Short mmCIF file of C-alpha atoms in Angstrom, two decimals:
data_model
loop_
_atom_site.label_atom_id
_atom_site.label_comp_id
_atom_site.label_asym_id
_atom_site.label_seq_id
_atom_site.Cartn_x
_atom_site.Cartn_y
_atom_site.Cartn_z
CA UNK A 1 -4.73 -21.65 13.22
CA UNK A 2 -4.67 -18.11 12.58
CA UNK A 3 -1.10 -17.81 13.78
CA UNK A 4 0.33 -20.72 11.75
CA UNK A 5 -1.59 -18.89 8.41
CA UNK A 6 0.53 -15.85 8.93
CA UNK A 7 3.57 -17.62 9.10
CA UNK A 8 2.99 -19.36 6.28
CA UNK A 9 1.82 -16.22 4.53
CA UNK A 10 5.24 -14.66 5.15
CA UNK A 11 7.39 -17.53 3.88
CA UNK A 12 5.16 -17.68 0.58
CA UNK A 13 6.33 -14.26 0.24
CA UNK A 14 10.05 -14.30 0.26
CA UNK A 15 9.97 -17.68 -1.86
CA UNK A 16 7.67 -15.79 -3.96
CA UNK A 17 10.14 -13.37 -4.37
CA UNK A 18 13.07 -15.55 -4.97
CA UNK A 19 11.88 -17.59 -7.67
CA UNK A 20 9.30 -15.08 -9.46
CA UNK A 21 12.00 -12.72 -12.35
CA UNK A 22 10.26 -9.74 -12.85
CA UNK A 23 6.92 -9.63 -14.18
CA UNK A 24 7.38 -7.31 -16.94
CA UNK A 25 9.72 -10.24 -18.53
CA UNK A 26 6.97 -12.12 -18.94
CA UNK A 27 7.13 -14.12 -15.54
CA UNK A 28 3.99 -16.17 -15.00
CA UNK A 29 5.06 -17.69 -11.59
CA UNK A 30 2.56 -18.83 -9.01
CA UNK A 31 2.90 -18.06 -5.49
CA UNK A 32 4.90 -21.23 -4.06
CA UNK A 33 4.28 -22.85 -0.76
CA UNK A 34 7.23 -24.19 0.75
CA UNK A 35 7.24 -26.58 4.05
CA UNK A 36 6.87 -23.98 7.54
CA UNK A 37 9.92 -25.89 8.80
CA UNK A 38 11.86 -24.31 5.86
CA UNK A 39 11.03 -20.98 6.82
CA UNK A 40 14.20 -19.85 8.59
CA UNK A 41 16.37 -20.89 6.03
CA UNK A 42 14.88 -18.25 3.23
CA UNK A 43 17.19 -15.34 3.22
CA UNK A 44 15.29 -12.26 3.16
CA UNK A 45 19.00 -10.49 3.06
CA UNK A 46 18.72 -11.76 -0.29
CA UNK A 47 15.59 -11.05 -1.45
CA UNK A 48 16.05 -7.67 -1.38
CA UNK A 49 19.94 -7.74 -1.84
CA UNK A 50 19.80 -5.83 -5.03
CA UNK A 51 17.35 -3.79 -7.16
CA UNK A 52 16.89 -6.48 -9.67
CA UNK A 53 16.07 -9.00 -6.67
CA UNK A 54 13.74 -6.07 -5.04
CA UNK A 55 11.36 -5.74 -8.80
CA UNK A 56 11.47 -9.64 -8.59
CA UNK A 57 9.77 -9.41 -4.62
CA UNK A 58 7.87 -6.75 -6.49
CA UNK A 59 6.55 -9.24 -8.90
CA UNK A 60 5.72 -11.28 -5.99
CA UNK A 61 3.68 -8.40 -4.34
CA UNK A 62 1.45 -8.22 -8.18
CA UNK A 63 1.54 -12.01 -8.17
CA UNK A 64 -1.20 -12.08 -5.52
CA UNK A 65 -3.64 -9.96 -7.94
CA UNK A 66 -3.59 -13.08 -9.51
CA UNK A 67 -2.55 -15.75 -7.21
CA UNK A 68 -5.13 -18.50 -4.92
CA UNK A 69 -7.89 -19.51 -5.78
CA UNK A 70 -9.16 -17.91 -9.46
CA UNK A 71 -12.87 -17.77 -8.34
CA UNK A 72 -12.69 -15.94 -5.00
CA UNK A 73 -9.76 -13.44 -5.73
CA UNK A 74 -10.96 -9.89 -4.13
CA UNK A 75 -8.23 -8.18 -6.98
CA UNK A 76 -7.87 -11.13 -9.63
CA UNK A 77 -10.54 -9.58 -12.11
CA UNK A 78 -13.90 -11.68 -10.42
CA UNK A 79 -14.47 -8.49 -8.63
CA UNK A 80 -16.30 -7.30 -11.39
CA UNK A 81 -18.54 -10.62 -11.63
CA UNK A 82 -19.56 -11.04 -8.20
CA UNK A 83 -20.47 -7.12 -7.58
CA UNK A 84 -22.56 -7.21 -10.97
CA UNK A 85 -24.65 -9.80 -9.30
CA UNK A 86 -24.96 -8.27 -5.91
CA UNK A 87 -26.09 -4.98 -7.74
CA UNK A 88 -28.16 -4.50 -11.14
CA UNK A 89 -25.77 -5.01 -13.79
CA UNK A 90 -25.44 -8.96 -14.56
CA UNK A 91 -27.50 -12.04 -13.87
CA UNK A 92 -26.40 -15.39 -12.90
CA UNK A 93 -28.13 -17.98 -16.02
CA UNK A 94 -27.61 -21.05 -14.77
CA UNK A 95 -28.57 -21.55 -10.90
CA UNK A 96 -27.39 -24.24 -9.08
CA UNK A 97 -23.91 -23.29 -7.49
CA UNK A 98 -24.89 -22.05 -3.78
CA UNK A 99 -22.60 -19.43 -3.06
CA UNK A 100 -23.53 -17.63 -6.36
CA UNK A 101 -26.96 -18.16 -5.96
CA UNK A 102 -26.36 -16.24 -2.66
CA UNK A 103 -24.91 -13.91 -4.12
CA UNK A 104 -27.60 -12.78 -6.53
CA UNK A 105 -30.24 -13.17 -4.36
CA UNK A 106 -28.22 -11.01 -1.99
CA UNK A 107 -28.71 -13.66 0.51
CA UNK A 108 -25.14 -14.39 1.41
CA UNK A 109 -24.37 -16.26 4.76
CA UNK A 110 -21.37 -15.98 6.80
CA UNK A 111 -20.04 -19.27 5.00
CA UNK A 112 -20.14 -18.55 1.85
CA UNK A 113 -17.02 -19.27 -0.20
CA UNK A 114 -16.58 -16.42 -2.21
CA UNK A 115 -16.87 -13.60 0.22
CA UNK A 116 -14.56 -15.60 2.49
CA UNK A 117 -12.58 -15.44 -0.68
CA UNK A 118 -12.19 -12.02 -0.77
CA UNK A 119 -11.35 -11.68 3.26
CA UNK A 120 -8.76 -14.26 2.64
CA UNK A 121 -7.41 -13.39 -0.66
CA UNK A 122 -7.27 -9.35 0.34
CA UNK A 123 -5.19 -9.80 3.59
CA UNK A 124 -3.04 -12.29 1.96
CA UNK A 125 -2.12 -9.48 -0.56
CA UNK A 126 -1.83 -7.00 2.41
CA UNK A 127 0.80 -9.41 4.07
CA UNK A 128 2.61 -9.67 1.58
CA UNK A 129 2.80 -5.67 0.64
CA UNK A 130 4.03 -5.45 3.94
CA UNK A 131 6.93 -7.81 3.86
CA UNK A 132 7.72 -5.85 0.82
CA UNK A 133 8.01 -2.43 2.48
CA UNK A 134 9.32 -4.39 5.41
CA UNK A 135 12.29 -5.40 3.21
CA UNK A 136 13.01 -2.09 1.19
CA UNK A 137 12.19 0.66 3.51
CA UNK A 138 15.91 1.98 4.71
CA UNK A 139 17.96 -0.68 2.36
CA UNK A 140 20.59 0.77 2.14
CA UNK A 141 21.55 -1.73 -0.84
CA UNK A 142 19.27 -0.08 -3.59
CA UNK A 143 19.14 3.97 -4.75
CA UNK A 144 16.86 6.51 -3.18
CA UNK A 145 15.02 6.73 -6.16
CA UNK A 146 14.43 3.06 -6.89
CA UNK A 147 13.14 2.64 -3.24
CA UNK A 148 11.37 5.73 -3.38
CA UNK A 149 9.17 4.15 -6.57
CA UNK A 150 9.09 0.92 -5.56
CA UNK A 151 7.55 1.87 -1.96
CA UNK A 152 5.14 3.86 -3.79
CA UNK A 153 4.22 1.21 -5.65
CA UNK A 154 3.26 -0.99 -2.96
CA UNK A 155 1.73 1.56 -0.70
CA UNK A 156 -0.82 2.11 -4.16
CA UNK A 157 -1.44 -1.56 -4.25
CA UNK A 158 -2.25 -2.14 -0.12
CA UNK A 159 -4.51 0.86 -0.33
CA UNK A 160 -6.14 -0.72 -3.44
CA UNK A 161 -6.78 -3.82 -1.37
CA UNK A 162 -7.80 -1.92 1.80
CA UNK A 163 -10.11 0.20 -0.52
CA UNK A 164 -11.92 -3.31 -1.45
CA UNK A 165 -12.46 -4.29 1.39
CA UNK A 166 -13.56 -1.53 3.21
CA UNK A 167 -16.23 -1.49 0.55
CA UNK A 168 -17.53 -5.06 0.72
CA UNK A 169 -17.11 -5.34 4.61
CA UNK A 170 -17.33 -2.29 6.25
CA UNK A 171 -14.25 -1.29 8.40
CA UNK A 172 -11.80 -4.01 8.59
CA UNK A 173 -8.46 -5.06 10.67
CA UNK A 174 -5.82 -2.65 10.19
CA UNK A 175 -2.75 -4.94 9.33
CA UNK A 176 0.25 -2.83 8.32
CA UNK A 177 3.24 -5.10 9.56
CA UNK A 178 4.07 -8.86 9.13
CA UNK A 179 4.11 -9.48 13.17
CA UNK A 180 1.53 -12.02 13.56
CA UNK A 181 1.29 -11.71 17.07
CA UNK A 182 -0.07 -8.64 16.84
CA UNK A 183 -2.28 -9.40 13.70
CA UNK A 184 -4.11 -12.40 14.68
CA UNK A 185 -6.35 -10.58 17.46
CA UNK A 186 -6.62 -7.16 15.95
CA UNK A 187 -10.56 -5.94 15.89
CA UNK A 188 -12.09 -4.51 13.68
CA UNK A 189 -11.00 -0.35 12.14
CA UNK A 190 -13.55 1.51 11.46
CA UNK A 191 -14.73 2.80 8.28
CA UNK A 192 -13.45 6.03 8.93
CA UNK A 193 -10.07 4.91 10.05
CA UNK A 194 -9.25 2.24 7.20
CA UNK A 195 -9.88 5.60 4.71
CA UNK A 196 -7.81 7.22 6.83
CA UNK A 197 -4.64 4.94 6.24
CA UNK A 198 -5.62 4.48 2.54
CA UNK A 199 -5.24 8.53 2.33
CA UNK A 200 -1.97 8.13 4.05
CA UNK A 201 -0.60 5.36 2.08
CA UNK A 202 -1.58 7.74 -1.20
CA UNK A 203 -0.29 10.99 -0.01
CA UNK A 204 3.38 9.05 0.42
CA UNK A 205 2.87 7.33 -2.23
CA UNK A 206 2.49 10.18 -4.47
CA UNK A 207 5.51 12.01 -2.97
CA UNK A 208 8.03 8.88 -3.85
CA UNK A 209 6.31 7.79 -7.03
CA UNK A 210 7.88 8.99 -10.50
CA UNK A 211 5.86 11.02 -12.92
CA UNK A 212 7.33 8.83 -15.52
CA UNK A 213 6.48 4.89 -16.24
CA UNK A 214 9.05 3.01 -14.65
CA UNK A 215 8.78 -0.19 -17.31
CA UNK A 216 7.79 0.11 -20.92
CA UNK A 217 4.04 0.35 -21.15
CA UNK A 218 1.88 0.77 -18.15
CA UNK A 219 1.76 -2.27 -16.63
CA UNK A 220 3.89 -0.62 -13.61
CA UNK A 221 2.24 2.16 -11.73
CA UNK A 222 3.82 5.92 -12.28
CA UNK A 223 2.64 8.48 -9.69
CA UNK A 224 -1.22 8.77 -11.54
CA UNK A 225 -2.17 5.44 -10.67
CA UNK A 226 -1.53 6.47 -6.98
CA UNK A 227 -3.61 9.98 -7.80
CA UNK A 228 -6.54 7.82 -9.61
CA UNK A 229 -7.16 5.89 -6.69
CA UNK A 230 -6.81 9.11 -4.02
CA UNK A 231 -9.66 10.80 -6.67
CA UNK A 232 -11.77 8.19 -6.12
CA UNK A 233 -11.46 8.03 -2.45
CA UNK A 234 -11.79 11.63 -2.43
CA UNK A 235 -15.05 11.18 -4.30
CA UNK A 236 -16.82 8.86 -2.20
CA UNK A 237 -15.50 10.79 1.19
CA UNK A 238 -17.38 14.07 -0.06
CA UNK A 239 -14.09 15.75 -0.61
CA UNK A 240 -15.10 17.59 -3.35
CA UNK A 241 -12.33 19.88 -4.09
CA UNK A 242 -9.86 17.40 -3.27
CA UNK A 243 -11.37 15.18 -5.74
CA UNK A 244 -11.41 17.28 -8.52
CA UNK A 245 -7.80 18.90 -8.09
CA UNK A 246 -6.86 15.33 -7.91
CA UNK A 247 -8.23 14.01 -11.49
CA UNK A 248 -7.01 17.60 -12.67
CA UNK A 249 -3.78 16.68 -12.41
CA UNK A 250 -4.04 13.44 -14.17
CA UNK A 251 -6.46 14.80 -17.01
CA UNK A 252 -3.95 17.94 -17.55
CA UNK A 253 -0.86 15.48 -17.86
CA UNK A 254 -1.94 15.16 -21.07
CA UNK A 255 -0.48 11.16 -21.21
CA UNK A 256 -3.86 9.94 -21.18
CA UNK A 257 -6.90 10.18 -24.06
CA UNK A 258 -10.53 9.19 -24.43
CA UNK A 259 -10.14 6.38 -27.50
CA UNK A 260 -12.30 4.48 -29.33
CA UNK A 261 -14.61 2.55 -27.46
CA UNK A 262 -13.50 -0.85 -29.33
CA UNK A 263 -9.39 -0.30 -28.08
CA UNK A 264 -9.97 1.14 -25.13
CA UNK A 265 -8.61 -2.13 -22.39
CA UNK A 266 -5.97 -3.10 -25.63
CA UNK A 267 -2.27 -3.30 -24.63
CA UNK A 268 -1.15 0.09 -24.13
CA UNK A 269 -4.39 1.49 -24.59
CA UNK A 270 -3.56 6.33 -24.20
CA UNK A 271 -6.76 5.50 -21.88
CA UNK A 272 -5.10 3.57 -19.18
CA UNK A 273 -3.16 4.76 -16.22
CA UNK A 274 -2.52 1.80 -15.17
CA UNK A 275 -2.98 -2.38 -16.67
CA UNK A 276 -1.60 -5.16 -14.58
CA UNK A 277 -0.01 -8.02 -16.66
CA UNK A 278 -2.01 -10.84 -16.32
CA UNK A 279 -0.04 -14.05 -14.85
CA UNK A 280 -2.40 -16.49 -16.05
CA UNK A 281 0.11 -18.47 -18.55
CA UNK A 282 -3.02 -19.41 -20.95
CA UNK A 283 -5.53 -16.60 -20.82
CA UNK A 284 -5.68 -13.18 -21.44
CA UNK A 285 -7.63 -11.86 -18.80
CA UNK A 286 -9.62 -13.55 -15.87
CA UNK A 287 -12.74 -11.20 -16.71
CA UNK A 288 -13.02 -12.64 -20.45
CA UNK A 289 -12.63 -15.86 -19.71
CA UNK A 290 -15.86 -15.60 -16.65
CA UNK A 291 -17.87 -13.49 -19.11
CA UNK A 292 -17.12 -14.67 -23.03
CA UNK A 293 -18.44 -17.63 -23.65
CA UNK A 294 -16.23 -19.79 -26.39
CA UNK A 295 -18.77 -20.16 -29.13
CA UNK A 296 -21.48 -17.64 -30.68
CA UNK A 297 -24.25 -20.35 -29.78
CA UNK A 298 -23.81 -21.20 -26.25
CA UNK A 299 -25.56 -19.48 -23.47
CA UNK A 300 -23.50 -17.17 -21.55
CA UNK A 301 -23.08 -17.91 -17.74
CA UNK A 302 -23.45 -14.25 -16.70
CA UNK A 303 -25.97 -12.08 -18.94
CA UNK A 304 -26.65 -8.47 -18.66
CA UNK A 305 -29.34 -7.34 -16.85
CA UNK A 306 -32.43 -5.60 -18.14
CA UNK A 307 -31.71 -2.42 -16.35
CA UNK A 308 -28.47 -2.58 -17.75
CA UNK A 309 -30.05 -2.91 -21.26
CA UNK A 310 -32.17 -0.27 -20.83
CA UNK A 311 -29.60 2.29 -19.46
CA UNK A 312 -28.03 2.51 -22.35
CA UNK A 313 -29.20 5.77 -25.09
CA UNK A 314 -29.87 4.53 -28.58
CA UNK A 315 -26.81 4.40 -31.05
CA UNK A 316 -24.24 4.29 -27.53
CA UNK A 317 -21.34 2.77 -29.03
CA UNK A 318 -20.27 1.51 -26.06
CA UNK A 319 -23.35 -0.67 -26.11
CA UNK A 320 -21.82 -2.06 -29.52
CA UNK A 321 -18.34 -2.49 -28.57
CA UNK A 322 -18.79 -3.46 -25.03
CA UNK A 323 -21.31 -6.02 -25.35
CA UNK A 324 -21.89 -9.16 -26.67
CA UNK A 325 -24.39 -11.26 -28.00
CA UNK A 326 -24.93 -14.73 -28.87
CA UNK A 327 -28.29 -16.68 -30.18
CA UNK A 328 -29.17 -20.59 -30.34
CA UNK A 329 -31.87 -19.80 -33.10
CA UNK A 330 -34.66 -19.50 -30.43
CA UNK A 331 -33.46 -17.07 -27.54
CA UNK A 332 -30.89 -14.75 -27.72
CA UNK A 333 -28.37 -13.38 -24.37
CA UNK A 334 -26.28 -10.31 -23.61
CA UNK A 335 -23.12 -10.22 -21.86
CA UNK A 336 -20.50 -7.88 -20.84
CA UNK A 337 -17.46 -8.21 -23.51
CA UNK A 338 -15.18 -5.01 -22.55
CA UNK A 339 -12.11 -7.89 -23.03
CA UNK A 340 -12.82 -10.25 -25.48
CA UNK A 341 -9.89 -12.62 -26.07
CA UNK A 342 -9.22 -15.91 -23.83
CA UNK A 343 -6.22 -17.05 -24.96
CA UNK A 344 -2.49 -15.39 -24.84
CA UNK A 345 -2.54 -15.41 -28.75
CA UNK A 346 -5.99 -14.19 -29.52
CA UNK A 347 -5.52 -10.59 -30.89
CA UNK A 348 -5.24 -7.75 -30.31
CA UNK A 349 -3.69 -8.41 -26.96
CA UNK A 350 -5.74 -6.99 -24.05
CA UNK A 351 -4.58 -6.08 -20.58
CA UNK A 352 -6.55 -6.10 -17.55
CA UNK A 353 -7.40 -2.31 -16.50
CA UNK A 354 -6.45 -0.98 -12.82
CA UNK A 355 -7.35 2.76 -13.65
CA UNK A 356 -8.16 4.50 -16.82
CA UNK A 357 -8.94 8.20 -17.62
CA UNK A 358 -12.37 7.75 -18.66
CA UNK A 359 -13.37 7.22 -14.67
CA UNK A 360 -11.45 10.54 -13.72
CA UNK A 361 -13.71 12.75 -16.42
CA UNK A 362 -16.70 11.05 -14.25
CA UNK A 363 -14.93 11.65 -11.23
CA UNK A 364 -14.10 14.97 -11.77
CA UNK A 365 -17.46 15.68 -13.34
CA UNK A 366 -19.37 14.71 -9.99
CA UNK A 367 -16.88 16.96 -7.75
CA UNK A 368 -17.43 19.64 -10.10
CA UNK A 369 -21.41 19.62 -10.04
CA UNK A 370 -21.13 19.31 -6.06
CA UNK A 371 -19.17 22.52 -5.90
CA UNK A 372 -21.89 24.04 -8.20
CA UNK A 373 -19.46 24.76 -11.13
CA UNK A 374 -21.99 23.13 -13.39
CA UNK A 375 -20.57 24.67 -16.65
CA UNK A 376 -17.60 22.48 -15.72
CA UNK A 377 -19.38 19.28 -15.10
CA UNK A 378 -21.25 19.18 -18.10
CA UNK A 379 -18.25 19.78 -20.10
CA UNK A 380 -17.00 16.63 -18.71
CA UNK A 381 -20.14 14.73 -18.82
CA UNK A 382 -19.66 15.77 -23.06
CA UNK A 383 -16.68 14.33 -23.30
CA UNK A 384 -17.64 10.81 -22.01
CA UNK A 385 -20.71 11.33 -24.19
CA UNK A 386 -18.81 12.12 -27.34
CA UNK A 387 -16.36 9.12 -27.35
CA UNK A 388 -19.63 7.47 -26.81
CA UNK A 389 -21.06 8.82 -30.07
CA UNK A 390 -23.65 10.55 -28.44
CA UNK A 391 -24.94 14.16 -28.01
CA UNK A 392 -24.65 16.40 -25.51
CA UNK A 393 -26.28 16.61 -22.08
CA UNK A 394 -29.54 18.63 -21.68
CA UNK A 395 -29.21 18.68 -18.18
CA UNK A 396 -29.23 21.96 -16.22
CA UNK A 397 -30.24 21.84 -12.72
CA UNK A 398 -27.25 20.60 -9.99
CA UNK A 399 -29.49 17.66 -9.33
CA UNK A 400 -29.90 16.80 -13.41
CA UNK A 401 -26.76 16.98 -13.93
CA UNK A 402 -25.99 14.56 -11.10
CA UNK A 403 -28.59 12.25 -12.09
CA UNK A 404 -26.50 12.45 -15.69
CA UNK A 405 -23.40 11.78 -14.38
CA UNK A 406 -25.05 8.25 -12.27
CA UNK A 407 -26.40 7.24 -15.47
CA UNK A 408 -22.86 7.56 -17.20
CA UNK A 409 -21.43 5.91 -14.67
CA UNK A 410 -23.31 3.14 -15.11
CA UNK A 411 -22.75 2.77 -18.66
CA UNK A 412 -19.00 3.53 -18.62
CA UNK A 413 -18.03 1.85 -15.71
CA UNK A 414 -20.72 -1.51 -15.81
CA UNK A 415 -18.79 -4.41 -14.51
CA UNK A 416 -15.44 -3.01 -13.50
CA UNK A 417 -13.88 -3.25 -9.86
CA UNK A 418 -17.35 -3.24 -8.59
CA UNK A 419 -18.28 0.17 -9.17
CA UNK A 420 -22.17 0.08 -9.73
CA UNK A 421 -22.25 -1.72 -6.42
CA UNK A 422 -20.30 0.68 -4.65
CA UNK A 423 -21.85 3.46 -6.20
CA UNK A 424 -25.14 2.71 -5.49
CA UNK A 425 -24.25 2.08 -1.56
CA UNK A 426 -22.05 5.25 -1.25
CA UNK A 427 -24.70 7.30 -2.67
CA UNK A 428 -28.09 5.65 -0.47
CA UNK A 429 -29.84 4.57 -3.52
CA UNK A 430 -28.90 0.66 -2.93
CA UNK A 431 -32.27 0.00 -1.33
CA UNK A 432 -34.40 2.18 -3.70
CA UNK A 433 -32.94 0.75 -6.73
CA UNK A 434 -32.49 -3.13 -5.91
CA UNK A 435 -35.62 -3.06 -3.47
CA UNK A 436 -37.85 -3.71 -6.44
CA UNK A 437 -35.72 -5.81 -8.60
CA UNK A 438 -34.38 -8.57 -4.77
CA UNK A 439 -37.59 -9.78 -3.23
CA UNK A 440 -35.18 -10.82 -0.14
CA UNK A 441 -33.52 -7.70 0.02
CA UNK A 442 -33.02 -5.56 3.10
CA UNK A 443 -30.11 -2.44 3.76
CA UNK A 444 -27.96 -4.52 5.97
CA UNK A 445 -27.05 -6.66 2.54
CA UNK A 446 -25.36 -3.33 1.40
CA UNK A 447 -22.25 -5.19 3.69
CA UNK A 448 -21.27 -8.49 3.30
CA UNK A 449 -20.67 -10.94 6.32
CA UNK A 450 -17.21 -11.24 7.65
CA UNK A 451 -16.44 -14.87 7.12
CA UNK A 452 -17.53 -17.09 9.94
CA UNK A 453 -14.06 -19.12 9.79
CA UNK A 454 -12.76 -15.64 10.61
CA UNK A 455 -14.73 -14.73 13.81
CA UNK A 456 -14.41 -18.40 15.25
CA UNK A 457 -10.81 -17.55 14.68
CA UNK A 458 -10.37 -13.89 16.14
CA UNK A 459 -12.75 -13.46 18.77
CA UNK A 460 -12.07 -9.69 18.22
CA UNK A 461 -13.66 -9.92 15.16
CA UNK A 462 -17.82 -8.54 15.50
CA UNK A 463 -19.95 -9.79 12.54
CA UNK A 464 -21.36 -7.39 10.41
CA UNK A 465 -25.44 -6.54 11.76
CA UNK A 466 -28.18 -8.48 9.82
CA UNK A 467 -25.88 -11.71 9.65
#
């Protein structure tokens, strides 16, 4: 079963990248499925015959941040919903649906849709970043330059996958080639290993990738994306220094600004390092259309929660411009509303956010105050606070000023790529904050459960403990 998956995964690919023009043109393509018996008779010569037909594979590669199903996608944007339910930011308002019921109860099973989802979804987009570098690395056919970017570009985006999953699973398969021989019974990396690659696949990619856009806007990666996500890595692997130097060199490339809290995911927004185009032909984004509901009367799906509420200092204008809130005349709700607009032509246009500054002033902030250079962190910490219309810290001790920078995090960052979930694990606080608030809740939910369809399948595959 397994094998015939990865066959078919590799085929979607190259028709992917046949038919898909290049995404900054507007493409909207879906990843096509074409008959296995076809498979030999797609040319991968010409996929990657030329540079135009190489960004068009490209386009392929970004398709599958948006491509299977739209509920389980591990990059599509539902990242962000699922993770606020596992941790403290969002609640689920209408129960009924099992697998989200599972999920915030924290009382996911090795069935569940939605975190098979993710497995599924994330090594699909894996495969097909490595029939990409598969097809470009040594073509002879395109520049050194051009290769050199675009090989950057989809080392960024496998260790942007990886970095998912290693965070939802625990160490995963190591799949860096399209030979599905090898693939279908690989075991389990650990977690020290899978960040090991990711910091690889960085460290080359920032060594090939421009320092310039490559597209108009910055809906293609330059070589900050790939430093953004090496920060962050940095960050949660206690590399202090590392970390630091790393958002240094973004924050002093003076591209990048704190704006106003109401334009800061907008279309070419001077906060973001890097927004994928969304391929969805009708909406905007796929975190609007989970979180917004379509009327000012109707009762959100996914509300804030009250710690969420609470967290937030009075007069934040995050809170205002961030938030929504709609009433029936008897009870009123509260849901996340950093992207606003559902359809292509509701304006101002909005673009879903990989990486924005405002996370490397955290970043950098929490490096700084774990190196002691506490001066520095605060002056950070201010700068979030300002744009937030808010005064400075009062915080002076190492471990106020770290508690400070948590409590930012969770107001700046609240329901993006999952990072109040993975905060709150990489730091050992999961248990002590959602303990109280998840009668069912023990550590060993800090992991989800490798899909069961997945260990019937690879018998290499161990299933996560507690499950």
């Amino acid at each position: 079963m397994m094998k015939k998956y990865l066959k078919n995964q590799y085929t979607k690919v190259i028709a992917t990248a046949l038919v898909i023009p290049a995404m900054l043109l507007g493409a909207c393509k879906k990843l096509i499925e074409i008959p296995p018996s076809l498979a030999t008779q797609v040319s991968t010569a010409r996929v990657y015959s030329d540079s135009t037909n190489v960004i068009s594979a490209l386009a392929g590669v970004y398709a599958g941040f948006g491509a299977g199903s739209y509920v389980f996608n591990i990059n599509g944007g539902l990242l962000d919903v699922y993770t606020g339910l596992s941790s403290d930011e969002t609640v689920y308002s209408f129960p009924g649906y099992a697998p989200l019921d599972a999920i915030s109860a924290n009382n996911i099973q090795p069935d569940n849709a939605i975190t098979a989802g993710f497995w599924s979804t994330g090594y699909q987009g894996i495969y097909s970043v490595n029939a990409f570098l598969e097809g470009v690395t040594g073509n002879t056919k395109i520049s050194a330059s051009f290769q050199n970017q675009v090989r950057g570009e989809a080392l960024l985006t496998r260790s942007l996958y990886y970095f998912n999953l290693v965070n939802i699973f625990g160490g995963v398969p190591i799949i860096t080639s399209t030979d599905y021989k090898i693939n279908t019974t690989k075991a389990r990396a650990t977690v020290d290993e899978v960040y090991s690659l990711i910091i690889s696949d960085l460290t080359t990619a920032i060594s090939l990738m421009s320092d310039k856009y490559p597209s108009a806007g910055r809906l293609r990666p330059d070589v900050n994306a790939a430093r953004a996500l090496l920060a962050r890595v940095y960050l949660y692997r206690g590399r202090w220094k590392e970390a630091s130097d790393m958002s240094s060199l973004i924050i002093n490339s003076g591209l990048y600004d704190l704006v106003a809290p109401n334009v800061t995911f907008t279309d070419g927004s001077r906060e973001a390092i890097w927004q994928m185009l969304t391929l969805d032909p009708y909406n905007q984004t796929a975190v609007a259309q989970s979180f917004v509901p379509y009327d000012t009367t109707s009762q959100p799906t996914y509300i804030l929660s009250d710690n969420l509420i609470n967290a937030f200092e009075a007069g934040d204008k995050r809170f205002t411009a961030w938030t929504g809130k709609n009433t029936d005349g008897i009870t009123s709700w509260i849901y996340p509303a950093k992207y606003k607009n559902h359809t292509k032509t509701d304006s101002p246009l909005e673009q879903w956010m990989i990486f924005r500054i405002g996370e490397q002033y955290l970043i950098r902030a929490e490096a700084l105050a774990n190196q002691g250079l506490l001066d520095e962190a605060r002056a950070d910490i201010n700068r979030i606070r300002t744009r937030a219309g808010l005064g400075n810290t009062t915080a002076v001790t190492k471990d106020e000023v770290l508690a400070v920078i948590a409590k930012e995090r969770q107001t700046e960052l609240f329901d993006e790529w999952g990072h109040r979930w993975f905060d709150l694990k990489r730091t050992g606080k999961a248990t002590a904050v959602l303990g109280p608030l998840k009668p069912n809740w023990t550590a060993s939910d800090e992991l989800y459960p490798i899909p069961l369809s997945e260990i019937k399948t690879n018998p290499f595959l161990v299933q996560n403990p507690g499950y």
